[in-house]
Short mmCIF file of C-alpha atoms in Angstrom, two decimals:
data_model
loop_
_atom_site.label_atom_id
_atom_site.label_comp_id
_atom_site.label_asym_id
_atom_site.label_seq_id
_atom_site.Cartn_x
_atom_site.Cartn_y
_atom_site.Cartn_z
CA MET A 1483 2.52 22.18 -3.59
CA SER A 1484 -0.27 23.46 -1.35
CA ALA A 1485 -2.95 21.16 0.03
CA PRO A 1486 -6.06 20.94 -2.17
CA THR A 1487 -9.18 22.38 -0.60
CA ALA A 1488 -11.73 20.06 1.00
CA GLN A 1489 -14.21 20.99 -1.71
CA GLU A 1490 -11.68 19.95 -4.37
CA GLN A 1491 -10.94 16.65 -2.63
CA PHE A 1492 -14.48 15.48 -1.98
CA ASP A 1493 -15.84 15.05 -5.49
CA ALA A 1494 -18.49 12.44 -6.26
CA GLN A 1495 -15.99 9.57 -6.53
CA ALA A 1496 -14.14 10.42 -3.31
CA SER A 1497 -17.43 10.98 -1.47
CA SER A 1498 -18.61 7.52 -2.50
CA ILE A 1499 -15.34 5.89 -1.40
CA LEU A 1500 -15.37 7.70 1.95
CA THR A 1501 -18.97 6.75 2.61
CA ALA A 1502 -18.00 3.09 2.24
CA VAL A 1503 -15.02 3.62 4.57
CA TYR A 1504 -17.24 5.30 7.17
CA LEU A 1505 -19.46 2.21 7.16
CA THR A 1506 -16.66 -0.24 7.98
CA PRO A 1507 -17.05 -1.82 11.43
CA ASP A 1508 -13.95 -0.13 12.89
CA VAL A 1509 -15.09 3.35 11.87
CA VAL A 1510 -18.65 2.62 13.04
CA ALA A 1511 -17.21 1.68 16.44
CA GLN A 1512 -15.16 4.88 16.51
CA ARG A 1513 -18.23 6.97 15.72
CA GLU A 1514 -20.19 5.29 18.50
CA LYS A 1515 -17.39 6.00 21.00
CA VAL A 1516 -17.25 9.66 20.03
CA LEU A 1517 -21.04 10.04 20.34
CA ALA A 1518 -20.92 8.39 23.75
CA LEU A 1519 -18.27 10.89 24.86
CA LEU A 1520 -20.36 13.85 23.66
CA ALA A 1521 -23.44 12.26 25.30
CA PRO A 1522 -26.19 14.14 23.42
CA LYS A 1523 -29.38 14.55 25.42
CA HIS A 1524 -33.01 14.62 24.37
CA GLY A 1525 -34.00 18.13 23.29
CA GLU A 1526 -30.48 19.48 22.67
CA ARG A 1527 -30.12 21.44 19.44
CA ALA A 1528 -27.25 19.83 17.54
CA LEU A 1529 -24.78 20.93 14.86
CA ASP A 1530 -22.81 18.40 12.80
CA ILE A 1531 -19.84 20.22 11.25
CA GLY A 1532 -18.35 18.62 8.16
CA CYS A 1533 -21.25 16.19 8.18
CA GLY A 1534 -20.03 14.20 5.18
CA PRO A 1535 -22.53 11.48 4.24
CA GLY A 1536 -24.76 12.26 7.22
CA LEU A 1537 -24.04 9.23 9.38
CA THR A 1538 -23.30 11.32 12.46
CA THR A 1539 -26.15 13.69 11.65
CA GLU A 1540 -28.55 10.75 11.68
CA ALA A 1541 -27.13 9.49 14.98
CA LEU A 1542 -27.51 12.93 16.54
CA ALA A 1543 -31.11 13.15 15.32
CA LEU A 1544 -31.92 9.81 16.94
CA ALA A 1545 -30.30 10.93 20.21
CA VAL A 1546 -31.92 14.37 20.58
CA GLY A 1547 -35.40 13.46 19.39
CA ALA A 1548 -37.53 13.83 16.30
CA GLU A 1549 -38.71 17.38 17.06
CA THR A 1550 -35.30 18.84 17.93
CA GLU A 1551 -33.25 20.94 15.52
CA VAL A 1552 -30.28 19.10 13.97
CA VAL A 1553 -28.21 20.79 11.25
CA GLY A 1554 -25.43 19.28 9.17
CA VAL A 1555 -22.99 21.50 7.28
CA ASP A 1556 -20.42 20.55 4.68
CA ILE A 1557 -18.47 22.34 1.97
CA ALA A 1558 -18.82 19.56 -0.62
CA PRO A 1559 -22.10 19.25 -2.58
CA PRO A 1560 -21.60 15.49 -3.31
CA MET A 1561 -21.35 14.79 0.41
CA LEU A 1562 -24.44 16.89 1.13
CA ALA A 1563 -26.40 15.02 -1.53
CA ILE A 1564 -25.62 11.69 0.17
CA ALA A 1565 -26.42 13.13 3.60
CA LYS A 1566 -29.76 14.58 2.49
CA GLN A 1567 -30.82 11.26 1.02
CA ARG A 1568 -29.81 9.41 4.19
CA CYS A 1569 -31.76 11.76 6.47
CA GLU A 1570 -34.75 12.56 4.26
CA HIS A 1571 -37.16 10.91 6.71
CA TYR A 1572 -36.07 13.09 9.65
CA GLY A 1573 -38.29 16.14 9.58
CA ALA A 1574 -36.22 18.30 11.96
CA VAL A 1575 -32.91 17.63 10.19
CA LYS A 1576 -31.63 20.10 7.62
CA PHE A 1577 -28.38 20.64 5.76
CA GLU A 1578 -26.43 23.70 4.66
CA GLN A 1579 -23.47 24.10 2.33
CA ALA A 1580 -21.18 26.34 4.34
CA ASP A 1581 -17.60 27.30 5.04
CA VAL A 1582 -16.82 26.58 8.68
CA THR A 1583 -15.07 29.95 8.99
CA GLN A 1584 -18.40 31.69 8.20
CA LEU A 1585 -21.27 29.66 9.64
CA PRO A 1586 -24.75 30.85 8.59
CA PHE A 1587 -26.26 30.60 12.07
CA SER A 1588 -27.25 32.88 14.92
CA ASP A 1589 -25.19 33.38 18.05
CA ALA A 1590 -25.74 30.61 20.63
CA GLN A 1591 -28.10 28.73 18.29
CA PHE A 1592 -26.92 25.23 19.29
CA ASP A 1593 -26.48 23.29 22.51
CA ILE A 1594 -23.96 20.76 21.18
CA ALA A 1595 -21.71 20.32 18.17
CA LEU A 1596 -19.61 17.53 16.74
CA ALA A 1597 -16.89 17.75 14.10
CA SER A 1598 -15.02 14.65 12.99
CA GLN A 1599 -11.93 15.00 10.79
CA VAL A 1600 -12.83 18.58 9.86
CA TYR A 1601 -10.52 21.21 11.30
CA GLU A 1602 -7.33 19.58 9.99
CA TYR A 1603 -8.68 20.48 6.53
CA VAL A 1604 -9.24 24.16 7.39
CA GLU A 1605 -6.43 26.62 6.65
CA GLN A 1606 -7.90 29.31 8.95
CA VAL A 1607 -8.53 26.91 11.81
CA ASP A 1608 -8.51 29.57 14.54
CA GLN A 1609 -11.20 31.59 12.78
CA ALA A 1610 -13.22 28.40 12.34
CA LEU A 1611 -12.98 27.63 16.06
CA ARG A 1612 -14.11 31.17 16.95
CA GLU A 1613 -17.13 30.68 14.66
CA LEU A 1614 -17.91 27.41 16.40
CA ALA A 1615 -17.76 29.14 19.78
CA ARG A 1616 -20.07 31.88 18.50
CA VAL A 1617 -22.88 29.52 17.52
CA ILE A 1618 -22.73 27.38 20.70
CA ARG A 1619 -24.62 28.63 23.74
CA PRO A 1620 -22.64 29.33 26.92
CA GLY A 1621 -22.33 26.02 28.74
CA GLY A 1622 -22.89 24.08 25.53
CA ARG A 1623 -20.63 21.15 24.63
CA VAL A 1624 -18.49 20.21 21.65
CA ALA A 1625 -16.56 17.15 20.53
CA LEU A 1626 -13.87 17.64 17.91
CA VAL A 1627 -12.08 14.67 16.37
CA ASP A 1628 -8.80 15.07 14.51
CA THR A 1629 -5.81 12.92 13.57
CA ASP A 1630 -2.09 13.32 13.97
CA TRP A 1631 -0.93 11.41 10.92
CA GLU A 1632 2.51 10.85 12.41
CA SER A 1633 0.76 8.41 14.76
CA ALA A 1634 0.22 6.04 11.81
CA VAL A 1635 1.97 2.67 12.04
CA TRP A 1636 1.67 0.60 8.86
CA ALA A 1637 3.67 -2.60 8.41
CA SER A 1638 5.42 -3.01 5.08
CA HIS A 1639 8.23 -4.97 3.44
CA ASP A 1640 9.54 -1.59 2.19
CA ASP A 1641 9.57 0.84 5.13
CA ALA A 1642 11.18 3.64 3.12
CA ARG A 1643 8.39 3.56 0.51
CA MET A 1644 5.78 3.34 3.26
CA ARG A 1645 7.20 6.46 4.90
CA ARG A 1646 7.17 8.32 1.58
CA VAL A 1647 3.51 7.44 1.02
CA LEU A 1648 2.52 8.68 4.48
CA GLU A 1649 4.68 11.81 4.24
CA THR A 1650 3.07 12.59 0.89
CA TRP A 1651 -0.41 11.99 2.32
CA ASP A 1652 0.39 14.67 4.91
CA GLN A 1653 0.19 17.16 2.04
CA HIS A 1654 -3.55 16.57 1.54
CA ILE A 1655 -4.39 18.80 4.53
CA PRO A 1656 -2.94 22.04 5.91
CA HIS A 1657 -2.76 20.72 9.51
CA PRO A 1658 -1.67 17.05 9.51
CA GLN A 1659 -0.56 17.30 13.16
CA LEU A 1660 -3.39 19.53 14.42
CA PRO A 1661 -4.06 17.63 17.69
CA ARG A 1662 -0.72 18.87 19.08
CA THR A 1663 -2.04 22.45 19.21
CA LEU A 1664 -5.81 22.00 19.25
CA LYS A 1665 -6.36 22.24 23.02
CA ARG A 1666 -4.64 25.64 23.18
CA ARG A 1667 -6.48 26.84 20.07
CA MET A 1668 -9.84 25.84 21.54
CA GLN A 1669 -9.13 27.65 24.80
CA GLN A 1670 -8.16 30.78 22.89
CA ALA A 1671 -11.37 30.55 20.86
CA GLY A 1672 -13.60 30.54 23.95
CA PHE A 1673 -13.83 26.96 25.20
CA GLU A 1674 -12.99 25.66 28.65
CA ASN A 1675 -12.68 22.35 30.49
CA VAL A 1676 -10.93 20.88 27.47
CA ARG A 1677 -10.09 17.22 27.87
CA VAL A 1678 -8.66 14.78 25.35
CA GLU A 1679 -9.45 11.13 24.72
CA VAL A 1680 -7.62 8.80 22.31
CA VAL A 1681 -9.63 6.48 20.07
CA PRO A 1682 -7.24 4.21 18.13
CA LEU A 1683 -8.03 2.47 14.87
CA LEU A 1684 -6.35 -0.95 14.74
CA ASN A 1685 -6.43 -3.29 11.73
CA LEU A 1686 -4.68 -6.66 11.95
CA THR A 1687 -5.89 -8.19 8.68
CA TYR A 1688 -5.97 -7.11 5.05
CA ASP A 1689 -9.72 -6.67 4.75
CA PRO A 1690 -11.62 -4.24 2.49
CA GLN A 1691 -14.07 -3.82 5.38
CA THR A 1692 -11.48 -1.93 7.43
CA TYR A 1693 -10.49 1.72 7.51
CA SER A 1694 -6.92 1.26 6.30
CA VAL A 1695 -7.64 -0.94 3.28
CA GLY A 1696 -10.65 1.16 2.40
CA MET A 1697 -8.51 4.31 2.43
CA MET A 1698 -5.76 2.89 0.21
CA THR A 1699 -7.48 4.07 -2.97
CA LEU A 1700 -7.70 7.66 -1.78
CA LEU A 1701 -4.14 7.65 -0.40
CA GLY A 1702 -2.78 6.11 -3.58
CA ASN A 1703 -4.66 8.44 -5.91
CA PHE A 1704 -3.38 11.44 -3.99
CA ALA A 1705 0.24 10.27 -3.64
CA ALA A 1706 0.79 9.18 -7.24
CA GLY A 1707 2.71 11.93 -9.03
CA ARG A 1708 3.75 13.68 -5.82
CA ASN A 1709 7.03 13.53 -3.91
CA GLY A 1710 8.61 11.42 -6.66
CA LEU A 1711 6.08 8.60 -6.26
CA THR A 1712 4.97 7.03 -9.54
CA GLU A 1713 1.88 5.00 -10.40
CA GLN A 1714 4.18 1.96 -10.36
CA ASP A 1715 5.32 2.83 -6.81
CA ILE A 1716 1.73 3.05 -5.63
CA ALA A 1717 0.79 -0.23 -7.32
CA ALA A 1718 3.76 -1.90 -5.63
CA TRP A 1719 2.69 -0.44 -2.27
CA ARG A 1720 -0.82 -1.81 -2.67
CA ASP A 1721 0.50 -5.23 -3.76
CA ASP A 1722 2.78 -5.29 -0.75
CA ALA A 1723 -0.13 -4.60 1.62
CA ARG A 1724 -2.00 -7.56 0.14
CA ALA A 1725 1.12 -9.70 0.52
CA MET A 1726 1.45 -8.67 4.17
CA GLY A 1727 -2.12 -9.82 4.66
CA ALA A 1728 -1.53 -13.16 2.93
CA GLU A 1729 1.46 -13.77 5.21
CA GLY A 1730 -0.52 -12.93 8.33
CA GLY A 1731 1.65 -9.89 8.97
CA TYR A 1732 -0.74 -7.04 8.17
CA PHE A 1733 -0.68 -4.29 10.82
CA PHE A 1734 -2.14 -0.78 10.81
CA SER A 1735 -2.75 1.58 13.71
CA LEU A 1736 -3.78 5.24 13.78
CA ASN A 1737 -4.81 7.50 16.64
CA ARG A 1738 -7.87 9.69 16.57
CA TYR A 1739 -7.91 12.40 19.25
CA VAL A 1740 -11.26 13.52 20.66
CA PHE A 1741 -11.29 17.00 22.21
CA LEU A 1742 -14.25 17.56 24.52
CA ALA A 1743 -14.98 21.04 25.83
CA THR A 1744 -17.60 23.43 27.15
CA ARG A 1745 -18.38 26.86 25.72
CA SER A 1746 -17.15 29.44 28.21
#
């Protein structure tokens, strides 16, 4: 079974769930670290690729100044609706529904770009990276964040079931281990000085205000009915996570990889 498209995955319900996840303290801290690594400067024209609910778009707007162009693009109309509402008071911010393999912008239009958890969803990732290079000015900077889902460590009383859930979740994107090849792909697309930073997510309690617990609904909804996993299996997995928390044994860790580069 092929991975569903990003547009298919991010319907109104999923967009609402993800917005809540993106507002959890651990994801907020991750977003702040990534922005600090990109280091946007006042007056830099900024592009937020796969802008989702507009949290990063808003942060970029605050960093570059009220009169500076900031554009957020996303493929999913529900996400764009949330983003537009969030940023409606920022006069220089605008949003476009666009496929990242065909960006509706001029050559060298932007000074900086940020894309968080985007390219792992894109089948034609090399074409998308070439498009990114096209719209960034020479010397401009980008920060791309993606996950290798095999870096996930999730404590469970049933390790075999836990592995099946994570292996099934891999099917939701075409590139679940994209960070392993992303540096080379970026260099081939026209970027240089590529360096990589690791930003881990670590949850040690069962708390709805964490990334891992917040994501359990999306993971479970996707995995149920795939790879032999039933609704009962998913319910048992969720119950087990709560039990791990009650026992003081909850543990989740996942690595985000931040690729920083300059347009050649």
